[in-house]
mmCIF file of C-alpha atoms in Angstrom:
data_model
loop_
_atom_site.group_PDB
_atom_site.id
_atom_site.type_symbol
_atom_site.label_atom_id
_atom_site.label_comp_id
_atom_site.label_asym_id
_atom_site.label_seq_id
_atom_site.Cartn_x
_atom_site.Cartn_y
_atom_site.Cartn_z
ATOM 1 C CA MET A 1 -61.249 20.228 48.619
ATOM 2 C CA MET A 2 -58.511 17.670 49.486
ATOM 3 C CA ARG A 3 -54.970 19.193 48.432
ATOM 4 C CA THR A 4 -52.767 16.528 47.711
ATOM 5 C CA ILE A 5 -48.803 17.003 48.591
ATOM 6 C CA TYR A 6 -45.895 14.490 48.339
ATOM 7 C CA CYS A 7 -44.623 13.919 51.472
ATOM 8 C CA MET A 8 -41.120 14.160 52.293
ATOM 9 C CA LYS A 9 -41.475 12.303 55.587
ATOM 10 C CA LEU A 10 -43.354 9.001 54.659
ATOM 11 C CA LYS A 11 -42.394 9.579 51.010
ATOM 12 C CA LYS A 12 -45.871 9.269 49.181
ATOM 13 C CA GLU A 13 -48.641 11.492 47.864
ATOM 14 C CA ALA A 14 -50.772 12.058 51.161
ATOM 15 C CA LYS A 15 -53.448 15.021 52.226
ATOM 16 C CA GLY A 16 -52.123 17.928 52.888
ATOM 17 C CA LEU A 17 -52.368 20.080 55.859
ATOM 18 C CA GLU A 18 -55.324 22.816 55.470
ATOM 19 C CA GLU A 19 -52.828 25.681 56.619
ATOM 20 C CA GLN A 20 -49.220 27.035 57.791
ATOM 21 C CA PRO A 21 -48.404 25.309 60.595
ATOM 22 C CA PHE A 22 -46.520 28.946 61.319
ATOM 23 C CA ARG A 23 -45.717 31.875 59.945
ATOM 24 C CA GLY A 24 -42.277 31.939 57.624
ATOM 25 C CA GLU A 25 -40.273 30.278 55.501
ATOM 26 C CA LEU A 26 -40.092 27.013 57.391
ATOM 27 C CA GLY A 27 -44.110 27.386 57.784
ATOM 28 C CA GLU A 28 -44.265 27.254 54.037
ATOM 29 C CA ARG A 29 -41.838 24.606 53.499
ATOM 30 C CA ILE A 30 -44.021 21.999 55.671
ATOM 31 C CA PHE A 31 -47.325 23.241 54.378
ATOM 32 C CA ALA A 32 -45.674 22.343 50.703
ATOM 33 C CA SER A 33 -44.015 19.185 51.503
ATOM 34 C CA VAL A 34 -45.360 17.735 54.658
ATOM 35 C CA SER A 35 -48.876 15.539 54.954
ATOM 36 C CA GLN A 36 -51.519 15.456 58.118
ATOM 37 C CA GLU A 37 -50.332 11.947 58.739
ATOM 38 C CA ALA A 38 -46.753 13.220 58.932
ATOM 39 C CA TRP A 39 -47.647 16.329 60.901
ATOM 40 C CA SER A 40 -49.486 14.427 63.238
ATOM 41 C CA MET A 41 -46.536 11.938 63.840
ATOM 42 C CA TRP A 42 -44.292 14.916 64.661
ATOM 43 C CA ILE A 43 -46.745 16.178 66.912
ATOM 44 C CA ASN A 44 -46.581 13.497 69.274
ATOM 45 C CA HIS A 45 -42.985 12.718 68.579
ATOM 46 C CA GLN A 46 -42.678 16.892 69.961
ATOM 47 C CA THR A 47 -45.281 16.155 73.353
ATOM 48 C CA MET A 48 -42.671 13.009 74.196
ATOM 49 C CA LEU A 49 -39.803 15.201 73.867
ATOM 50 C CA ILE A 50 -41.550 18.135 75.973
ATOM 51 C CA ASN A 51 -42.172 15.256 78.372
ATOM 52 C CA GLU A 52 -39.031 13.285 78.702
ATOM 53 C CA TYR A 53 -36.405 16.529 78.720
ATOM 54 C CA ARG A 54 -38.856 18.466 80.748
ATOM 55 C CA LEU A 55 -38.889 21.036 78.561
ATOM 56 C CA SER A 56 -40.441 24.589 78.623
ATOM 57 C CA THR A 57 -42.358 26.176 75.719
ATOM 58 C CA VAL A 58 -41.675 29.352 76.510
ATOM 59 C CA ASP A 59 -37.838 28.832 77.293
ATOM 60 C CA PRO A 60 -36.664 30.501 74.180
ATOM 61 C CA LYS A 61 -33.382 27.321 74.280
ATOM 62 C CA ALA A 62 -36.056 24.746 74.636
ATOM 63 C CA ARG A 63 -38.259 26.224 71.392
ATOM 64 C CA GLU A 64 -35.000 26.173 69.490
ATOM 65 C CA PHE A 65 -34.251 22.773 70.516
ATOM 66 C CA LEU A 66 -37.888 21.726 69.172
ATOM 67 C CA ARG A 67 -37.427 23.422 65.968
ATOM 68 C CA THR A 68 -34.282 21.780 65.440
ATOM 69 C CA GLU A 69 -35.669 18.601 66.114
ATOM 70 C CA MET A 70 -38.800 19.318 63.738
ATOM 71 C CA GLU A 71 -36.710 19.735 60.936
ATOM 72 C CA LYS A 72 -34.609 17.042 61.654
ATOM 73 C CA TYR A 73 -37.619 14.579 61.865
ATOM 74 C CA LEU A 74 -39.802 15.779 59.662
ATOM 75 C CA PHE A 75 -36.643 16.366 56.532
ATOM 76 C CA GLY A 76 -34.004 14.724 57.591
ATOM 77 C CA ALA A 77 -32.701 11.178 58.793
ATOM 78 C CA SER A 78 -35.093 11.414 62.074
ATOM 79 C CA SER A 79 -35.076 13.283 65.536
ATOM 80 C CA LYS A 80 -33.361 12.176 68.756
ATOM 81 C CA ILE A 81 -34.688 9.959 70.948
ATOM 82 C CA PRO A 82 -34.272 10.474 75.003
ATOM 83 C CA ASP A 83 -31.499 7.905 76.498
ATOM 84 C CA GLY A 84 -33.924 5.532 78.460
ATOM 85 C CA TYR A 85 -37.196 6.225 76.606
ATOM 86 C CA GLN A 86 -39.575 3.510 76.692
ATOM 87 C CA ALA A 87 -42.983 4.135 74.792
ATOM 88 C CA GLU A 88 -46.158 2.853 77.375
#
């Protein structure tokens, strides 16, 4: 059965995630208020950040950076875009 939520990113009712993306309070918050569409948008943005900044996901500082950017992207104004970045 489809779960509908009010998506904080898209500012509209949309299909919710099927499960929490990860454990903890932030995972619960995302599950409750981020749609599948917005989560997919974040994954694409995260991939761009990892590639442009050449981040290693095993580096604790990189993981903290991505977590902070995820919160900004999903719940705040916007996540940063690297200087000089041009979408292909």
